[in-house]
Coordinates of C-alpha atoms in Angstrom, one line a residue:
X1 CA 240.0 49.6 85.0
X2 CA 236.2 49.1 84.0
X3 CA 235.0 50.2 87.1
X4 CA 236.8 53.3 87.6
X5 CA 234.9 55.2 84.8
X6 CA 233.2 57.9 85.9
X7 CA 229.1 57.8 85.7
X8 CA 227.9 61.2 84.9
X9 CA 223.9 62.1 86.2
X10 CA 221.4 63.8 84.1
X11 CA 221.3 66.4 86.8
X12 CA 225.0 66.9 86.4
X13 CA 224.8 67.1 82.7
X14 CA 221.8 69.9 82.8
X15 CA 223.7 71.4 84.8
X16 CA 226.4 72.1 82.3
X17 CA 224.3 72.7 79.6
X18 CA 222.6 76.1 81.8
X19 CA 225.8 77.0 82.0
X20 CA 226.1 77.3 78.3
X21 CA 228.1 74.4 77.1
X22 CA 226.6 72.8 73.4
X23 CA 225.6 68.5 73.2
X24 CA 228.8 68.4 71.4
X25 CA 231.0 69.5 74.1
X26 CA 229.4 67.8 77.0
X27 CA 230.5 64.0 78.4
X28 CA 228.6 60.8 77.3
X29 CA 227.0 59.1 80.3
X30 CA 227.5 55.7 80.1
X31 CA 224.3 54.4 79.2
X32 CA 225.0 56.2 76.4
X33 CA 228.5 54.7 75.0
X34 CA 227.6 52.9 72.3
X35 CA 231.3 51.6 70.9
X36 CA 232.9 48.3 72.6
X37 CA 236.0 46.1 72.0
X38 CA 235.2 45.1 68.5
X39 CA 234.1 49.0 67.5
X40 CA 237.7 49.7 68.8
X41 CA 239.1 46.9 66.8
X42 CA 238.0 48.1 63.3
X43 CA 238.1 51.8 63.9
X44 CA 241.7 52.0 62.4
X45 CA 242.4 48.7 60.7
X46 CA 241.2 49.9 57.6
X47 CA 242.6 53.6 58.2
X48 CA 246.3 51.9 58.1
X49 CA 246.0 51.1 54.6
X50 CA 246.1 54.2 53.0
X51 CA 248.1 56.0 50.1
X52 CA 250.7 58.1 52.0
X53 CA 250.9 54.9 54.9
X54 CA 252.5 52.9 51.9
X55 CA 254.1 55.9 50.2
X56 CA 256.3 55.7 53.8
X57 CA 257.3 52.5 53.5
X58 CA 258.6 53.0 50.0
X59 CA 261.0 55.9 51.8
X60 CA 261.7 53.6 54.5
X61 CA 263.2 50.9 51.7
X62 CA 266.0 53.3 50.6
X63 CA 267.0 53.6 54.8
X64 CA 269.1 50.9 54.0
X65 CA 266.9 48.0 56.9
X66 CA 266.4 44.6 54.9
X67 CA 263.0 44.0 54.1
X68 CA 262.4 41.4 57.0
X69 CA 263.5 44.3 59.5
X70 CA 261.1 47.1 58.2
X71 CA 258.3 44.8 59.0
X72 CA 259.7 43.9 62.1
X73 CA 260.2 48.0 62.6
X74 CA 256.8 48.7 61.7
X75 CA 254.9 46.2 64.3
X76 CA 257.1 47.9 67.0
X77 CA 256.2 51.0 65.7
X78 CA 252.2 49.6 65.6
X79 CA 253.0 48.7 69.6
X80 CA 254.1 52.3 70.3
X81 CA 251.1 53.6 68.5
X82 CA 248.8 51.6 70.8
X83 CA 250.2 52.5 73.7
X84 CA 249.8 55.8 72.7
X85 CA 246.4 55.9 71.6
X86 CA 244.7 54.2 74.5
X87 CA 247.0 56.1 77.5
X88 CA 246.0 59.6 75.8
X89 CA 242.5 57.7 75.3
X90 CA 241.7 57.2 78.9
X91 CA 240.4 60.7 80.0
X92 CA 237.9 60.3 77.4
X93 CA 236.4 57.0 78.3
X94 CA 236.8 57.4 82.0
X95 CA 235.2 61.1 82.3
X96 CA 233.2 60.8 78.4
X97 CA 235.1 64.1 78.0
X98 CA 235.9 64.6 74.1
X99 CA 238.9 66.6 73.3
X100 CA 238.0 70.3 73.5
X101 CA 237.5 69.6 77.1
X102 CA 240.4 66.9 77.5
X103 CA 242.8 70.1 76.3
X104 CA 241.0 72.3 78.6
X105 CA 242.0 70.5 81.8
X106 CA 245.5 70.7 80.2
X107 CA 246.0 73.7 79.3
X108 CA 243.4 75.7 80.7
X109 CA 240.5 77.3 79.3
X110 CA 242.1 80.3 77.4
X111 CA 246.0 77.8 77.4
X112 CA 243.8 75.2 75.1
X113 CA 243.7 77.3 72.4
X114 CA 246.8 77.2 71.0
X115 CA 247.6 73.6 71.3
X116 CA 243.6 73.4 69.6
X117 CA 245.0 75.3 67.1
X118 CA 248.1 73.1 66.1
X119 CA 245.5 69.7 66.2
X120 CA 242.5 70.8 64.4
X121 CA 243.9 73.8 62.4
X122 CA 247.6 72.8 61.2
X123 CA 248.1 69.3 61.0
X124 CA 244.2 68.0 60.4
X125 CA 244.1 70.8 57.8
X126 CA 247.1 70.0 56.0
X127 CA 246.7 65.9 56.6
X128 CA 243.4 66.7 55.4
X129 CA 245.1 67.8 51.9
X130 CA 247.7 65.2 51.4
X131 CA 244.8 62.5 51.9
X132 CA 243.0 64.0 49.3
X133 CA 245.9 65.2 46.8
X134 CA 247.0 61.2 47.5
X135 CA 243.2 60.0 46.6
X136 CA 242.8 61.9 43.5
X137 CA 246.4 60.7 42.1
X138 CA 244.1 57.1 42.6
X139 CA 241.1 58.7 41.1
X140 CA 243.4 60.3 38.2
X141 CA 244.2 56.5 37.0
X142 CA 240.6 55.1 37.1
X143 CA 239.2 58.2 34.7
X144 CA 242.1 57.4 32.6
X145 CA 241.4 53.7 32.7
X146 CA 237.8 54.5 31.8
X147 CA 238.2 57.7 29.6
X148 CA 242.0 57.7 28.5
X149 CA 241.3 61.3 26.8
X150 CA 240.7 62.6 30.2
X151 CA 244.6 62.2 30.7
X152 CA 245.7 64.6 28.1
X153 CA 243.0 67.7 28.8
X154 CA 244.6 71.0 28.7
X155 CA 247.9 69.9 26.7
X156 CA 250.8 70.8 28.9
X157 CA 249.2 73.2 30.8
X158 CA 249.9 73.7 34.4
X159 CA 247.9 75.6 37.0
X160 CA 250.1 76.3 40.5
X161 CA 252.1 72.6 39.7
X162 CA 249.5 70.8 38.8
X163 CA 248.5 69.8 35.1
X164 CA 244.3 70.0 34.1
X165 CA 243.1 66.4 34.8
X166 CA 245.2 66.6 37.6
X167 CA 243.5 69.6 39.4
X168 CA 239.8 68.4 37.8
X169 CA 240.7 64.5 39.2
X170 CA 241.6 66.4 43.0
X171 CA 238.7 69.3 43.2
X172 CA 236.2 66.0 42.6
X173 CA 237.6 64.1 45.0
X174 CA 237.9 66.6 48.0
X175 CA 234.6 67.5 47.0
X176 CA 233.5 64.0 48.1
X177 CA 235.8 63.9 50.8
X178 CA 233.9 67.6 52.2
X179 CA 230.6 66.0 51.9
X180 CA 231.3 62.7 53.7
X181 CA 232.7 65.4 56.5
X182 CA 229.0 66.9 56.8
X183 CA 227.6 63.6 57.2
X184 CA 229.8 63.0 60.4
X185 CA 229.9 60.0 62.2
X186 CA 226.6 58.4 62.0
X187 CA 227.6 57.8 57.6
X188 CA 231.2 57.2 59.0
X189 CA 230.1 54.2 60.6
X190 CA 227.9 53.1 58.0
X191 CA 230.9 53.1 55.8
X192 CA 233.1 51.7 57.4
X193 CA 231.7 48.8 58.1
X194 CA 231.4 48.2 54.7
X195 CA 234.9 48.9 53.7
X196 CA 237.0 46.9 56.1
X197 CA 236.4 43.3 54.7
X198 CA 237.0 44.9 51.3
X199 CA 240.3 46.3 52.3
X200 CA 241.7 42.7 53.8
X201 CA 240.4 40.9 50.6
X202 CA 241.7 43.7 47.9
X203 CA 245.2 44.0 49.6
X204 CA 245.7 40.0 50.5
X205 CA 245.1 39.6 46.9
X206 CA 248.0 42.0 45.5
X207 CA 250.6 40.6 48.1
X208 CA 249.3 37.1 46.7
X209 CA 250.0 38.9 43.1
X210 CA 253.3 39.9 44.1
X211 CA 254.5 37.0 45.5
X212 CA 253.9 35.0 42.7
X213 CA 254.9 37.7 40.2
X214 CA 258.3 36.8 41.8
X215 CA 258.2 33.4 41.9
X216 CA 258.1 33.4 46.1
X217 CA 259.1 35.3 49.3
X218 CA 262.7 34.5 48.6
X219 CA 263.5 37.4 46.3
X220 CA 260.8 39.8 48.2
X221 CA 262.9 39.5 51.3
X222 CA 266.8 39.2 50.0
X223 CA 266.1 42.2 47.5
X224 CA 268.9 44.7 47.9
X225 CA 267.7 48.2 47.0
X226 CA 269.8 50.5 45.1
X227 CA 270.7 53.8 46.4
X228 CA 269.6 53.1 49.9
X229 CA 271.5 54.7 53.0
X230 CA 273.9 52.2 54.6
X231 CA 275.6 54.5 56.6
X232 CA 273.1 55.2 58.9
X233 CA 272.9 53.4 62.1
X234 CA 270.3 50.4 61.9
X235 CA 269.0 51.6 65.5
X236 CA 268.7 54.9 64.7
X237 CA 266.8 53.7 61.0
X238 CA 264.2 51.6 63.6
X239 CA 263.5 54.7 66.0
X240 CA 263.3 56.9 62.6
X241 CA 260.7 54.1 61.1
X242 CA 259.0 54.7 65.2
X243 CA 258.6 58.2 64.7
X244 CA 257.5 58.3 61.0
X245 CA 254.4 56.2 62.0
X246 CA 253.9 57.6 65.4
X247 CA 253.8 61.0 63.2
X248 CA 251.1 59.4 61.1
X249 CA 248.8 59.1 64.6
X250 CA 249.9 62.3 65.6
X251 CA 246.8 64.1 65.0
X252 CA 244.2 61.4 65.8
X253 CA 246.7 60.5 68.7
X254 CA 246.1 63.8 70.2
X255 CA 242.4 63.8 69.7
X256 CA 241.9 60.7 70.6
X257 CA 239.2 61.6 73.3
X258 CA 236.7 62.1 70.5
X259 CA 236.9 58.4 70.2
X260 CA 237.3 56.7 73.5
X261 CA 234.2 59.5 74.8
X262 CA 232.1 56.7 73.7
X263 CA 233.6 53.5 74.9
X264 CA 231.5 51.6 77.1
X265 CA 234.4 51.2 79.2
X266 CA 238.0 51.7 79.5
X267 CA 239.1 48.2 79.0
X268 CA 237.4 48.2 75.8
X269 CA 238.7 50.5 74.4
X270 CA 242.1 49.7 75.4
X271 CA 241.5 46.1 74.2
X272 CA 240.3 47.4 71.0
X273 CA 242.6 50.0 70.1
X274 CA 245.8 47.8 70.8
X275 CA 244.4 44.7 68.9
X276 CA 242.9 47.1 66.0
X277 CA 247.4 48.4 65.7
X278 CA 248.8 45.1 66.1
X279 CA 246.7 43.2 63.9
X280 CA 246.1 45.6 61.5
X281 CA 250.0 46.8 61.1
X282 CA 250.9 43.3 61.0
X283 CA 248.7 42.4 58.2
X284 CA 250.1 46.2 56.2
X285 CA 253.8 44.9 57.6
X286 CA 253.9 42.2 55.5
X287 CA 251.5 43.5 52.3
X288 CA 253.1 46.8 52.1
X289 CA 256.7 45.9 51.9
X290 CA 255.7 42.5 49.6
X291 CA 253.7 44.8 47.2
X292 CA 256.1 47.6 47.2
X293 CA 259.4 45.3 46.4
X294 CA 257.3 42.5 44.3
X295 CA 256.0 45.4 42.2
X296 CA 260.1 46.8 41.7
X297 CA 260.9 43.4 40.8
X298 CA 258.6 42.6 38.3
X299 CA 258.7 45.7 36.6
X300 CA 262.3 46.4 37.0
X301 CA 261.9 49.9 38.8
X302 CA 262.4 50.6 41.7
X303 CA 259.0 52.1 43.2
X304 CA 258.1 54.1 46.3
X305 CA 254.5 55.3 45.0
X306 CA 251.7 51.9 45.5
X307 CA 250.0 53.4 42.4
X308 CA 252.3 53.7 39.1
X309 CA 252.8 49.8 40.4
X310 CA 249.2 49.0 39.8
X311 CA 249.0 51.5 37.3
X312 CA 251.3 49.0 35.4
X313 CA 249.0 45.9 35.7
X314 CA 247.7 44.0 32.6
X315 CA 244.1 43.8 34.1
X316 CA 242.0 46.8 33.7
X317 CA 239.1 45.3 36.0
X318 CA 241.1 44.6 38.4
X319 CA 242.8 48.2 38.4
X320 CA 239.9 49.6 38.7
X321 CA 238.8 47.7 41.8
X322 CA 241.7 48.6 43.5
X323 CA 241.7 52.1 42.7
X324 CA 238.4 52.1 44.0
X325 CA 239.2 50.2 47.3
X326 CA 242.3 53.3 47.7
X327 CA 239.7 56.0 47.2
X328 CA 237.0 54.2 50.0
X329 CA 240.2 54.1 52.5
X330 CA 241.1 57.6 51.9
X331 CA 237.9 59.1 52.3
X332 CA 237.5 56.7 55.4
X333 CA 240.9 57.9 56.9
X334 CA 240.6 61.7 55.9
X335 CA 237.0 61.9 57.7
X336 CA 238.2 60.0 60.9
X337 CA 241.0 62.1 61.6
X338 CA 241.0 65.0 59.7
X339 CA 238.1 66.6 58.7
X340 CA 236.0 65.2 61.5
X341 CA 238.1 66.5 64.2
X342 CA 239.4 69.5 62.4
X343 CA 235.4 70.5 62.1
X344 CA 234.7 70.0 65.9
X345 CA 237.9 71.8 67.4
X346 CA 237.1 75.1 64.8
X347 CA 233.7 75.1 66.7
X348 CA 235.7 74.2 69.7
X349 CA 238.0 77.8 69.5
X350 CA 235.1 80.2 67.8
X351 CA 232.2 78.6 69.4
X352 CA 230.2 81.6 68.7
X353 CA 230.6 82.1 64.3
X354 CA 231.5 78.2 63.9
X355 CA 229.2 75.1 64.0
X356 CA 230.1 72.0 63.0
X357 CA 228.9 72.0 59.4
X358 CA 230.8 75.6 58.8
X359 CA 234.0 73.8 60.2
X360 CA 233.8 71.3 58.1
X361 CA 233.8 74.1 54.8
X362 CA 236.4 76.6 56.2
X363 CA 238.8 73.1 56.8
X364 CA 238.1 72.2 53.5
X365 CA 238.7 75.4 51.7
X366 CA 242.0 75.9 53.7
X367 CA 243.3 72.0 52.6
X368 CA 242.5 72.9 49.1
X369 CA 244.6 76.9 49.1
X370 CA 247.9 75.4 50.5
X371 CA 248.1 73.3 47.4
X372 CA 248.8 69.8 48.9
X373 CA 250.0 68.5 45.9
X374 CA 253.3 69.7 46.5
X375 CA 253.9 67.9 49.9
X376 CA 254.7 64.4 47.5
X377 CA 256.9 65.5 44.9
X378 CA 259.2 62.5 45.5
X379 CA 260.1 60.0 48.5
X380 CA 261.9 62.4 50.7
X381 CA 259.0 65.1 51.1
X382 CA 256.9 62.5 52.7
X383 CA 259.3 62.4 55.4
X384 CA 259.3 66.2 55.6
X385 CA 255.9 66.4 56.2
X386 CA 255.7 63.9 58.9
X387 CA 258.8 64.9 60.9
X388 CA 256.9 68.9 60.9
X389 CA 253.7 67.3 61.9
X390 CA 255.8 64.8 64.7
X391 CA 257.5 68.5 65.5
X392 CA 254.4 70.3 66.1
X393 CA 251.8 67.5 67.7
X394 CA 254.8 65.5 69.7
X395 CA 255.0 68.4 72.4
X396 CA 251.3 68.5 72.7
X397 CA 250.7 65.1 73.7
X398 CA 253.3 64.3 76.4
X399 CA 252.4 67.7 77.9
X400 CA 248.7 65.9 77.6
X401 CA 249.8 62.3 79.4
X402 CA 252.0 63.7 81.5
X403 CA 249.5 66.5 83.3
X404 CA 246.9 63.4 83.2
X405 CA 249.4 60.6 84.9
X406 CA 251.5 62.5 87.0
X407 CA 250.0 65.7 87.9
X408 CA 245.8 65.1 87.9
X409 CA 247.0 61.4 89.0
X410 CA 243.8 60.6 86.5
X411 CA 241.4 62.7 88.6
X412 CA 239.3 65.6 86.8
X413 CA 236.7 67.7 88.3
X414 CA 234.2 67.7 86.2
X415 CA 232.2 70.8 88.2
X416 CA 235.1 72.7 87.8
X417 CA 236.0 71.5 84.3
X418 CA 232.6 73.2 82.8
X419 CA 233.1 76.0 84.6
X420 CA 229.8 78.3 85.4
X421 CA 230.9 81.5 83.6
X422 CA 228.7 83.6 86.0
X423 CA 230.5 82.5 89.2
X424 CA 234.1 83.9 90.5
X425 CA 236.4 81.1 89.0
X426 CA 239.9 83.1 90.3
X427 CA 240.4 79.4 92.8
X428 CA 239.4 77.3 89.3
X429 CA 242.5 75.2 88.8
X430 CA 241.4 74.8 85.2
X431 CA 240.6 78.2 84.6
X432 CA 243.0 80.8 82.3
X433 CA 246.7 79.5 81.7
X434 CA 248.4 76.1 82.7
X435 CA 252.0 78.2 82.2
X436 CA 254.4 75.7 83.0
X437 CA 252.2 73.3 79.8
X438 CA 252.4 76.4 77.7
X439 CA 256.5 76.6 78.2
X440 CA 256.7 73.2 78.0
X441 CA 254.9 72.7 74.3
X442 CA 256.8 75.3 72.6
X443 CA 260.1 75.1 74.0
X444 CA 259.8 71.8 72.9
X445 CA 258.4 72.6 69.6
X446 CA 261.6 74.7 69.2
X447 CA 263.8 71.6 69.9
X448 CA 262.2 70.0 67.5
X449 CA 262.4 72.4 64.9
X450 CA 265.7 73.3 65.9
X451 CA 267.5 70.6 63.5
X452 CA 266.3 72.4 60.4
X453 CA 268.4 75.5 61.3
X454 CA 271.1 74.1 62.8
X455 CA 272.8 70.7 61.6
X456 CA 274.4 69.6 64.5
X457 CA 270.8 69.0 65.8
X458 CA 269.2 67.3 62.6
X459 CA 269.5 64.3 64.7
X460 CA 266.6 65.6 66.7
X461 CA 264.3 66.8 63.9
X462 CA 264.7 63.4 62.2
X463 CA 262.5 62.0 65.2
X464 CA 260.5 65.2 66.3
X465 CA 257.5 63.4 67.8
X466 CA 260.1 60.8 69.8
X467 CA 262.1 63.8 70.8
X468 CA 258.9 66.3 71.0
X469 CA 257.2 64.0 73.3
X470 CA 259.9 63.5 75.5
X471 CA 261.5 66.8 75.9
X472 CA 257.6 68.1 76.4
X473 CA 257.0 65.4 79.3
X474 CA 260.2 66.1 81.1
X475 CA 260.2 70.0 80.9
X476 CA 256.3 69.8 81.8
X477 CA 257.2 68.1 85.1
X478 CA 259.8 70.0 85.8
X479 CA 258.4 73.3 85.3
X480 CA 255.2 72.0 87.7
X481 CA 257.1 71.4 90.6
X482 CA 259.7 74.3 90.3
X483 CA 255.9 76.7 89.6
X484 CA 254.3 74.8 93.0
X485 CA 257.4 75.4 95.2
X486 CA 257.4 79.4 94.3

């Protein structure tokens, strides 16, 4: 509730800054929370629409779900997101606490690390790739739109899988993408605020497109596709479609306390954040699945990738616009939950070589060595990805709500929290290793994983967040009380 936040002093906060502790690591008082309900509500509306979002639903077409229940899927999926998002969320806008800190009354100060490591330097990293691998495949069409000899530089030379334009079209774009990342959040907002009407306008119009292209809904929806996996249990295809997009939020799901730090109050950014899912995945709902199957129709293909269908239009302007509006919603996603966190958690676990502006280059170099364009080779790696990033974040966060809900019963010390390395912190219940967490997260991890090895157990990895989070949250709890009886 609003008036259960927690309202810092200035004495409090100098305090914690003798004792060491950076701007950046400290709470926001509330006088100085600056984002309310509607901040809340276009944070991620516009970070829904993005390349490897709608690259998923062309996978989840050949799960064998008619068209009317993928949409359906994907707005309960939207619902599980939000509840996700804002329960994680609330340490941060009660206490201001951003992440680093949220993780450290988790884990413990020298536990956090690990579970820092997974968020900001494994999945961030590598979403931080695929965003930018995805954007320059947009970027790739407009040169050749513009300059079609830009499309055959270097012949049929390839360099590590990729061909010449290709590797020229990606080292521009995550060259922009680094560069937004060191302007942070003030040019985040800026941008954003631009962008979102854009992105409502641009992608109305090409489900208008598509609809008429077909002459109406009626083919969209009753369109059978070929090849698609019927045998598969329709429940089991919904919870599959759950955990693909909960695996998309993973990483900003985690790290939410970066965002809700600034709330001006809890029910804001609870308001926000579930009205910023619901209407935002029930608007993609609708355009990406309309798009994707329009598109197949009316070019006779049948298409998982958003871009060789626009690739295909008549209208150059009009490709070029929405290659343009693709690129601005990549860049917008990739610095909101990627590089932007990924920078602050770096200076987060080597707070003494790492600021905020060498996180953001050591992040990017890293995203651009592990070669990213080889995580969307066809409709199945997507998948792969996701499920290894549900596998490894999953664990983390319901360790994270359930220490919070059922073990802090949504109380933190903040004295204790930023402790006062000069004084004995032995008694410090945040202090070293939260050892029941620790087990928790990676027996769970290897649960997850555990369906890659061994195929009786697929079952599991093909929802590793679903089954991550909740084989996490019970082993947590039980752990706790069998560590606070010995």
């Amino acid at each position: 509730m609003e008036n259960q936040d927690y309202q810092i002093t200035e004495e409090e906060l100098q305090r914690y800054r003798e004792r060491g502790y950076n701007e950046d690591l400290l709470p926001k008082s509330l006088s100085k929370r600056m984002m309310g309900k509607l901040n809340y509500f276009t944070l991620w509306m516009g970070s829904v629409h993005n390349i490897p979002n709608y690259t998923a639903v062309g996978g989840f077409l050949f799960l064998g779900l008619s068209p009317i229940n993928i949409m359906l899927a994907l707005i309960i999926s939207a619902l599980a997101v939000a509840l996700f998002m804002t329960f994680n969320g609330r340490a941060g806008s009660k206490y201001g606490i951003p992440f680093a800190i949220h993780l450290r009354s988790t884990y413990g100060d020298v536990g956090a690390k690990l579970p820092g490591f997974l968020r900001g330097c494994v999945a961030a990293i590598a979403w931080f790739g695929l965003q930018n691998y995805t954007g320059s495949l947009a970027l790739l069409i407009l040169i050749g739109k513009i300059w079609p000899g830009f499309l055959t530089l270097g012949g049929d030379t390839v360099i590590l899988g990729i061909s010449v334009p290709g590797l020229i079209a990606f080292t521009l774009f995550w060259v922009v993408n680094m560069l937004i990342g060191f302007g942070g959040g003030k040019i985040l907002n800026k941008f954003t605020a631009i962008l979102s009407p854009l992105i409502y306008i641009v992608f109305g119009g090409m489900a208008i497109w598509a609809i008429g292209a077909v002459g109406g809904l009626g083919p969209i929806l009753s369109y059978d596709v070929a090849g698609a996996a019927h045998n598969i249990s329709p429940v089991f295809v919904y919870l599959m479609i759950i955990n693909s997009v909960l695996a998309v939020w993973a990483a900003p799901g985690a790290s939410v306390s970066d965002f809700t730090q600034n709330a001006k109050s809890t029910k804001d950014q609870t308001i926000g954040q579930t009205a910023s899912f619901l209407v935002g995945y029930g608007i993609f709902a609708f355009s990406s699945v309309v798009i994707l199957i329009g598109g197949s129709i009316r070019y006779g293909i049948q298409e998982w990738n958003i871009l060789n269908i626009v690739d295909r239009w008549d209208n150059s302007f009009a490709i070029i616009v929405a290659m343009l509006v693709f690129l601005l919603t990549t860049v917008s996603t990739n610095a909101t939950g990627n590089i932007i966190p990924a920078a602050y958690q770096l200076c987060a676990l080597f707070p003494k070589k790492i600021d905020y502006k060498k996180g953001v280059l050591l992040a990017s170099v890293i995203s651009f060595l592990i070669m990213p364009w080889k995580l969307m080779e066809n409709a199945a790696s997507i998948f792969i990805f996701l499920n290894t990033i549900g596998a490894v974040l999953g664990p983390v966060a319901g360790v994270m709500i359930a220490n919070y809900y059922f073990v802090q019963k949504q109380k933190i010390d903040l004295n204790q929290l930023y402790m006062d390395p000069k004084a004995d912190n032995s008694q410090n219940s945040y202090k070293g290793l939260n050892k029941p967490a620790y087990v928790a997260t990676i027996v769970a991890l290897v649960i997850c994983l555990s369906g890659n090895f061994i195929p009786a157990l697929k079952i599991i990895s093909d929802i590793s967040w679903i089954s991550g989070f909740v084989s996490a949250f019970v082993l947590y709890l039980l752990l706790r009380k069998f560590f606070d009886k010995k």
